[in-house]
Amino acid sequence: MKKSYRCWAEIDLDALRGNLAWIRHRVGKDAKVITVVKADAYGHGLRQIAALLMQSGTDVFGVANLAEATAIRSVGKGWPILMLGACLPDEIEVAVRDGVMPTISSLAEAELFSSAAVRLGRTINVHIKIDTGMGRLGVAVSEAASLIDAVTSLAGLKLSGLYTHYASAEDDARLSRQQCERFQQVIGRVLKQHAVEYVHANNSAAVLFEPCNLFNTVRPGLLVYGVLPTGKRRLPPGLLEHIQPALRWKCRVSFIKDVPAGTGLGYAQGFVTRRKKTCVATITAGYGDGYLRSGSNRAKVLIHGKRCPVLGRITMDQMLVDVSSVGNVGIGEEVTLIGPQGNDVIGVSEVADWCGTIPWEVLTNITYRVPRVYQGQQAA
Ligand SMILES: *Cc1c(COP(=O)(O)O)cnc(C)c1O
């Protein structure tokens, strides 16, 4: 079956389900989970992942735009959806109609939502975001109280959530502590007066590093897919035994040749061989599939369970790798770009390091050209 693909991603739905179960175990049964599925579920395929997360009992979906919300609704109705971005003026009515919970950072936004809700005869649940140090969206801490008062008195709005976002939870314990304290200051007063269903701050890194301050809801993305946020902070060993990467990225060998020393390879002859004889394999993945070109001359892939260095520049559809140490590689054989093969494994974070980026970008960069093949009990 998979032999008909040149470059594909295998998604293990059992791993995903296990990761969500681990997150639930970590945060306790009283905490709600907003699973973040923006950017095509971090490249894993939004519809399939939404279906799986519905079956596995997620509480809320977090999205980056309204098209993602519509895709989720097409899979199953009834799940609350939180729009993490700010709605543009022309999206406000659509969000209200679709029953998507918006993020509100200012009185002006609150008023637009209120009048749209009144016009359409609806009451909508809204989340107010507090900027405690991320500087992207959210009301300033000093203005939070008056925005919250305004929202609770505007027609057509129900204050359903209060949240903030950590700027550096995987790196900076001090900043995270500060952000947490600022958030607590704001919510402490509000929660005495209003019942708020969702109070949340913790992305994946904060689920791992700030377990004492989960509020009543967490908001993980990367961790759901089994990938760890890379940073300076270290976790106790053994903590993540049960977290499993859900995605394996593969392609195939399409051509093999032996070349002598001094052979230039690829565009601009970005690599020139030095050994007397180098066995070079051409493989069927490139930056057109989303493998970042910055991995040129740095990245590695697995063939027969052995690490093969990428030689020269990664091109749109193909790249060259050194298979001299592998021996007897056949045309059509499987290459692992991300995931285990034999006794070795290439992690998303490792690829991110080679490409000078972060695991989130490696995953969301995998393009539409790469079919997602689902495996595990609930694969359709
Ligand atoms: C993307 C995002 C998340 C999830 O972040 P991870 O680091 O992937 O866990 C949580 N909250 C907001 C506001 C986001 O934009």
XYZ file of C-alpha atoms and ligand atoms in Angstrom:
395
model
C 0.000 0.000 0.000
C 2.505 2.643 1.149
C 4.860 1.444 -1.571
C 2.946 3.672 -3.943
C 4.115 6.818 -2.173
C 7.310 8.719 -2.869
C 7.195 10.841 0.235
C 4.623 10.403 2.976
C 3.901 10.807 6.664
C 2.576 8.018 8.835
C 0.477 9.210 11.740
C 0.013 6.860 14.664
C -3.368 7.642 16.165
C -2.771 5.320 19.111
C 0.263 7.397 20.050
C -1.833 10.538 19.901
C -4.517 9.032 22.090
C -1.845 7.910 24.550
C -0.361 11.395 24.669
C -3.707 12.970 25.448
C -4.272 10.361 28.170
C -0.875 11.187 29.664
C -1.644 14.904 29.625
C -4.947 14.225 31.397
C -3.162 12.112 33.961
C -0.604 14.854 34.512
C -3.097 17.682 34.956
C -5.640 15.699 36.960
C -9.223 14.809 36.269
C -10.647 18.187 37.227
C -8.648 20.152 34.670
C -10.062 20.660 31.202
C -7.928 20.319 28.106
C -8.015 22.659 25.126
C -6.215 20.674 22.426
C -4.550 23.040 19.980
C -5.082 21.907 16.384
C -4.050 24.990 14.422
C -2.040 24.726 11.202
C -3.657 21.467 10.094
C -3.146 19.955 13.533
C 0.568 20.766 13.477
C 0.818 19.141 10.066
C -0.879 15.901 11.163
C -4.139 16.521 9.259
C -6.906 18.476 10.986
C -9.955 16.335 10.176
C -8.470 13.003 11.231
C -6.915 14.448 14.344
C -10.096 16.304 15.292
C -12.066 13.047 14.929
C -9.580 11.214 17.114
C -9.556 13.922 19.765
C -13.357 13.965 19.834
C -13.357 10.209 20.430
C -10.658 10.582 23.065
C -12.643 13.216 24.901
C -10.952 16.548 24.410
C -12.875 19.381 26.043
C -12.203 22.254 23.644
C -10.361 22.816 20.368
C -7.955 25.722 19.911
C -7.705 27.120 16.374
C -5.925 29.965 14.615
C -8.646 30.908 12.137
C -12.301 30.351 11.341
C -11.674 27.958 8.449
C -10.117 25.575 10.959
C -13.210 25.914 13.133
C -15.435 25.073 10.144
C -13.342 21.989 9.382
C -13.775 20.795 12.965
C -17.537 21.369 12.819
C -17.665 19.277 9.641
C -16.202 16.369 11.608
C -18.445 16.659 14.641
C -20.793 19.168 16.191
C -20.969 20.334 19.724
C -17.372 20.839 20.750
C -16.460 24.280 22.016
C -13.874 25.952 19.803
C -11.621 28.769 20.931
C -10.229 31.108 18.300
C -6.735 31.890 19.585
C -6.095 34.731 17.166
C -7.856 38.072 17.085
C -10.891 38.081 14.779
C -10.635 40.618 11.970
C -13.557 43.051 11.733
C -15.106 41.193 8.801
C -14.839 37.857 10.637
C -16.791 38.887 13.694
C -20.233 38.068 12.375
C -19.036 34.714 11.016
C -17.531 33.808 14.375
C -20.787 34.663 16.140
C -22.874 32.656 13.665
C -20.549 29.663 13.907
C -20.548 29.770 17.695
C -16.781 30.040 17.898
C -15.478 31.509 21.158
C -13.433 34.583 20.312
C -10.379 35.956 22.088
C -10.976 39.503 23.233
C -8.176 41.937 24.062
C -9.876 45.326 23.970
C -13.109 47.132 24.660
C -13.476 47.959 20.965
C -13.425 44.262 20.076
C -15.844 43.459 22.884
C -18.289 46.078 21.608
C -18.149 44.773 18.038
C -18.874 41.248 19.260
C -21.646 42.497 21.498
C -23.436 44.325 18.719
C -23.027 41.398 16.298
C -24.417 39.028 18.926
C -27.381 41.301 19.633
C -28.047 41.755 15.913
C -28.069 37.986 15.401
C -30.028 37.304 18.571
C -27.293 35.222 20.159
C -25.308 35.097 23.352
C -21.702 34.146 22.756
C -19.053 32.802 25.087
C -15.908 34.890 24.984
C -12.423 34.559 26.418
C -10.538 37.626 27.573
C -6.814 37.429 27.086
C -4.434 39.150 29.477
C -0.997 40.167 28.241
C 1.399 39.211 31.013
C 4.574 39.350 28.944
C 4.021 37.836 25.519
C 3.197 41.181 23.904
C 1.177 39.685 21.062
C -2.510 39.769 21.998
C -4.239 40.552 25.246
C -5.209 43.482 27.398
C -2.542 45.067 29.601
C -2.664 43.916 33.211
C -3.451 47.467 34.348
C -6.519 47.640 32.093
C -7.734 44.081 32.582
C -10.180 44.813 35.396
C -12.069 47.465 33.467
C -12.240 45.316 30.319
C -13.557 42.396 32.350
C -16.203 44.609 33.980
C -17.232 45.913 30.573
C -17.507 42.463 29.030
C -19.610 41.133 31.892
C -22.082 43.950 31.410
C -22.264 44.069 27.603
C -25.347 42.517 26.012
C -24.912 39.274 24.125
C -21.579 38.349 25.758
C -20.842 35.774 28.408
C -17.414 35.728 30.029
C -16.467 32.113 29.558
C -12.689 32.251 29.719
C -9.696 34.179 31.023
C -6.279 33.401 29.743
C -2.711 34.392 29.137
C 0.210 32.959 27.192
C 3.746 32.183 28.345
C 6.495 33.737 26.274
C 9.276 31.396 27.323
C 8.026 28.497 29.406
C 10.607 26.074 28.000
C 13.546 28.389 28.746
C 12.883 30.923 31.429
C 11.571 29.905 34.842
C 11.799 33.452 36.226
C 9.795 35.099 33.475
C 7.228 32.300 33.643
C 6.838 32.784 37.394
C 6.372 36.531 36.841
C 3.775 36.001 34.128
C 1.948 33.543 36.332
C 1.861 36.002 39.241
C 0.559 38.810 37.045
C -2.171 36.537 35.751
C -3.092 35.406 39.254
C -3.388 39.027 40.364
C -5.905 39.751 37.649
C -7.997 36.625 37.996
C -8.003 36.550 41.797
C -10.347 39.504 41.938
C -12.534 38.433 39.019
C -13.106 34.913 40.250
C -14.539 36.252 43.502
C -17.297 37.949 41.527
C -17.860 35.745 38.484
C -17.788 32.051 37.783
C -15.491 31.593 34.767
C -15.571 28.203 33.098
C -12.096 28.201 31.566
C -9.048 29.788 33.192
C -5.905 28.855 31.312
C -2.276 29.666 30.640
C -0.347 26.458 30.103
C 0.947 25.542 26.670
C 2.918 22.285 26.326
C 6.056 23.624 27.969
C 4.096 25.012 30.903
C 2.215 21.725 31.321
C 5.657 20.186 31.792
C 7.486 22.925 33.687
C 4.760 24.766 35.606
C 2.632 21.908 36.915
C 1.744 23.762 40.120
C -0.157 26.449 38.274
C -2.521 24.742 35.884
C -5.548 26.927 36.750
C -8.571 24.878 35.667
C -7.685 24.325 32.015
C -4.534 23.671 29.971
C -3.809 24.447 26.334
C -1.211 22.051 24.904
C -0.353 21.677 21.242
C 3.050 20.149 20.524
C 2.851 17.656 23.381
C -0.404 16.189 22.058
C 1.556 15.160 18.973
C 4.235 13.609 21.155
C 6.944 16.162 20.559
C 8.725 17.984 23.359
C 9.252 21.720 23.421
C 12.993 22.180 23.196
C 14.613 24.660 25.523
C 17.006 25.229 28.374
C 14.825 23.885 31.160
C 15.289 20.220 32.028
C 12.723 17.688 33.131
C 13.090 14.875 35.626
C 14.223 11.749 33.793
C 11.502 9.207 33.153
C 8.725 11.800 33.214
C 8.083 11.525 29.508
C 8.335 7.769 29.053
C 4.762 7.596 27.899
C 4.876 10.440 25.412
C 5.247 9.140 21.873
C 5.794 11.070 18.668
C 2.812 10.409 16.422
C 4.401 11.326 13.105
C 6.938 9.426 11.032
C 8.121 11.000 7.827
C 9.411 8.805 5.050
C 10.522 8.801 1.446
C 12.397 6.415 -0.833
C 15.644 5.840 -2.649
C 15.266 6.617 -6.360
C 18.839 6.402 -7.674
C 22.266 5.227 -6.538
C 25.766 5.776 -7.854
C 29.402 5.553 -6.821
C 31.444 8.666 -7.445
C 35.187 9.316 -7.171
C 36.917 11.955 -5.029
C 36.439 15.502 -6.263
C 32.886 15.022 -7.564
C 30.650 18.066 -7.140
C 27.108 17.264 -6.053
C 23.901 19.232 -6.541
C 23.171 22.902 -7.160
C 26.278 25.059 -6.994
C 28.071 21.777 -6.384
C 27.311 22.439 -2.743
C 29.268 19.388 -1.683
C 32.473 18.009 -3.214
C 33.407 14.432 -2.350
C 36.740 13.741 -0.696
C 36.877 10.007 -0.181
C 38.238 7.803 -2.945
C 34.771 6.445 -3.510
C 31.448 7.744 -2.206
C 28.155 5.948 -2.676
C 25.480 8.572 -3.214
C 21.751 7.902 -3.051
C 19.136 10.252 -4.455
C 16.019 10.268 -2.266
C 12.486 11.460 -2.970
C 11.998 14.364 -0.588
C 12.935 18.010 -0.822
C 11.874 21.435 0.321
C 8.764 21.143 -1.874
C 7.690 18.486 0.605
C 8.598 20.793 3.443
C 12.038 19.518 4.368
C 13.746 22.794 5.196
C 16.535 23.711 2.823
C 18.571 25.020 5.737
C 19.289 21.362 6.534
C 21.564 21.242 3.471
C 24.917 19.617 4.252
C 23.844 19.156 7.881
C 20.800 16.924 8.173
C 20.792 13.133 8.310
C 18.319 10.448 7.306
C 18.000 6.772 8.198
C 18.489 3.993 5.658
C 18.772 0.372 6.871
C 18.764 1.888 10.371
C 21.976 3.832 9.707
C 22.455 7.606 9.713
C 23.238 8.947 6.256
C 24.384 12.583 5.930
C 22.693 14.886 3.440
C 25.223 15.949 0.804
C 24.994 19.406 -0.739
C 21.903 21.505 -1.113
C 18.447 20.137 -0.548
C 16.454 20.717 -3.752
C 12.720 21.062 -4.305
C 11.899 17.401 -4.797
C 15.044 15.435 -4.087
C 18.148 15.351 -1.972
C 21.395 13.438 -2.009
C 22.659 11.361 0.876
C 25.854 9.470 1.578
C 25.095 5.748 1.843
C 28.738 4.598 1.714
C 28.514 3.111 5.198
C 25.230 1.324 4.568
C 26.067 -1.113 1.811
C 23.698 -2.722 -0.674
C 20.999 -0.088 -0.757
C 18.281 -0.907 -3.297
C 16.266 1.437 -5.464
C 12.796 1.913 -3.994
C 13.866 1.258 -0.421
C 12.428 3.223 2.454
C 14.187 6.239 3.934
C 13.195 7.672 7.306
C 13.402 11.450 7.621
C 11.704 11.573 11.027
C 11.038 8.597 13.273
C 12.599 5.271 14.198
C 14.298 2.850 11.851
C 16.241 -0.187 13.024
C 17.808 0.711 16.362
C 18.056 4.412 15.692
C 15.569 7.240 15.695
C 15.552 10.763 14.320
C 13.449 13.129 16.397
C 11.616 16.232 15.226
C 13.819 18.313 17.507
C 16.949 16.899 15.954
C 15.771 17.861 12.490
C 14.894 21.279 13.900
C 18.468 21.686 15.188
C 19.947 20.708 11.835
C 17.664 23.166 10.082
C 18.250 25.977 12.549
C 14.644 26.132 13.679
C 12.162 24.784 16.228
C 10.141 21.544 16.194
C 6.871 23.442 15.644
C 8.152 24.781 12.319
C 9.478 21.409 11.151
C 6.025 19.875 11.592
C 3.918 22.688 10.189
C 6.233 23.001 7.224
C 5.413 19.546 5.819
C 3.438 20.382 2.695
C 0.160 19.193 1.175
C 2.167 17.091 -1.295
C 2.986 14.636 1.471
C 0.059 12.229 1.975
C -0.776 11.588 5.614
C -1.302 7.870 6.153
C -3.162 7.023 9.357
C -2.365 4.026 11.493
C -3.746 2.681 14.736
C -7.066 1.505 15.998
C -9.125 4.465 14.993
C -7.652 5.092 11.577
C -10.464 5.382 9.040
C -0.049 27.503 19.607
C -0.571 27.925 20.919
C -0.604 27.030 21.994
C 0.026 25.655 21.951
O 1.418 25.782 22.086
P 2.386 24.506 22.214
O 3.695 25.107 22.536
O 2.386 23.845 20.888
O 1.842 23.655 23.283
C -1.215 27.445 23.160
N -1.742 28.686 23.263
C -1.712 29.588 22.264
C -2.290 30.924 22.457
C -1.110 29.242 21.068
O -1.066 30.139 20.078
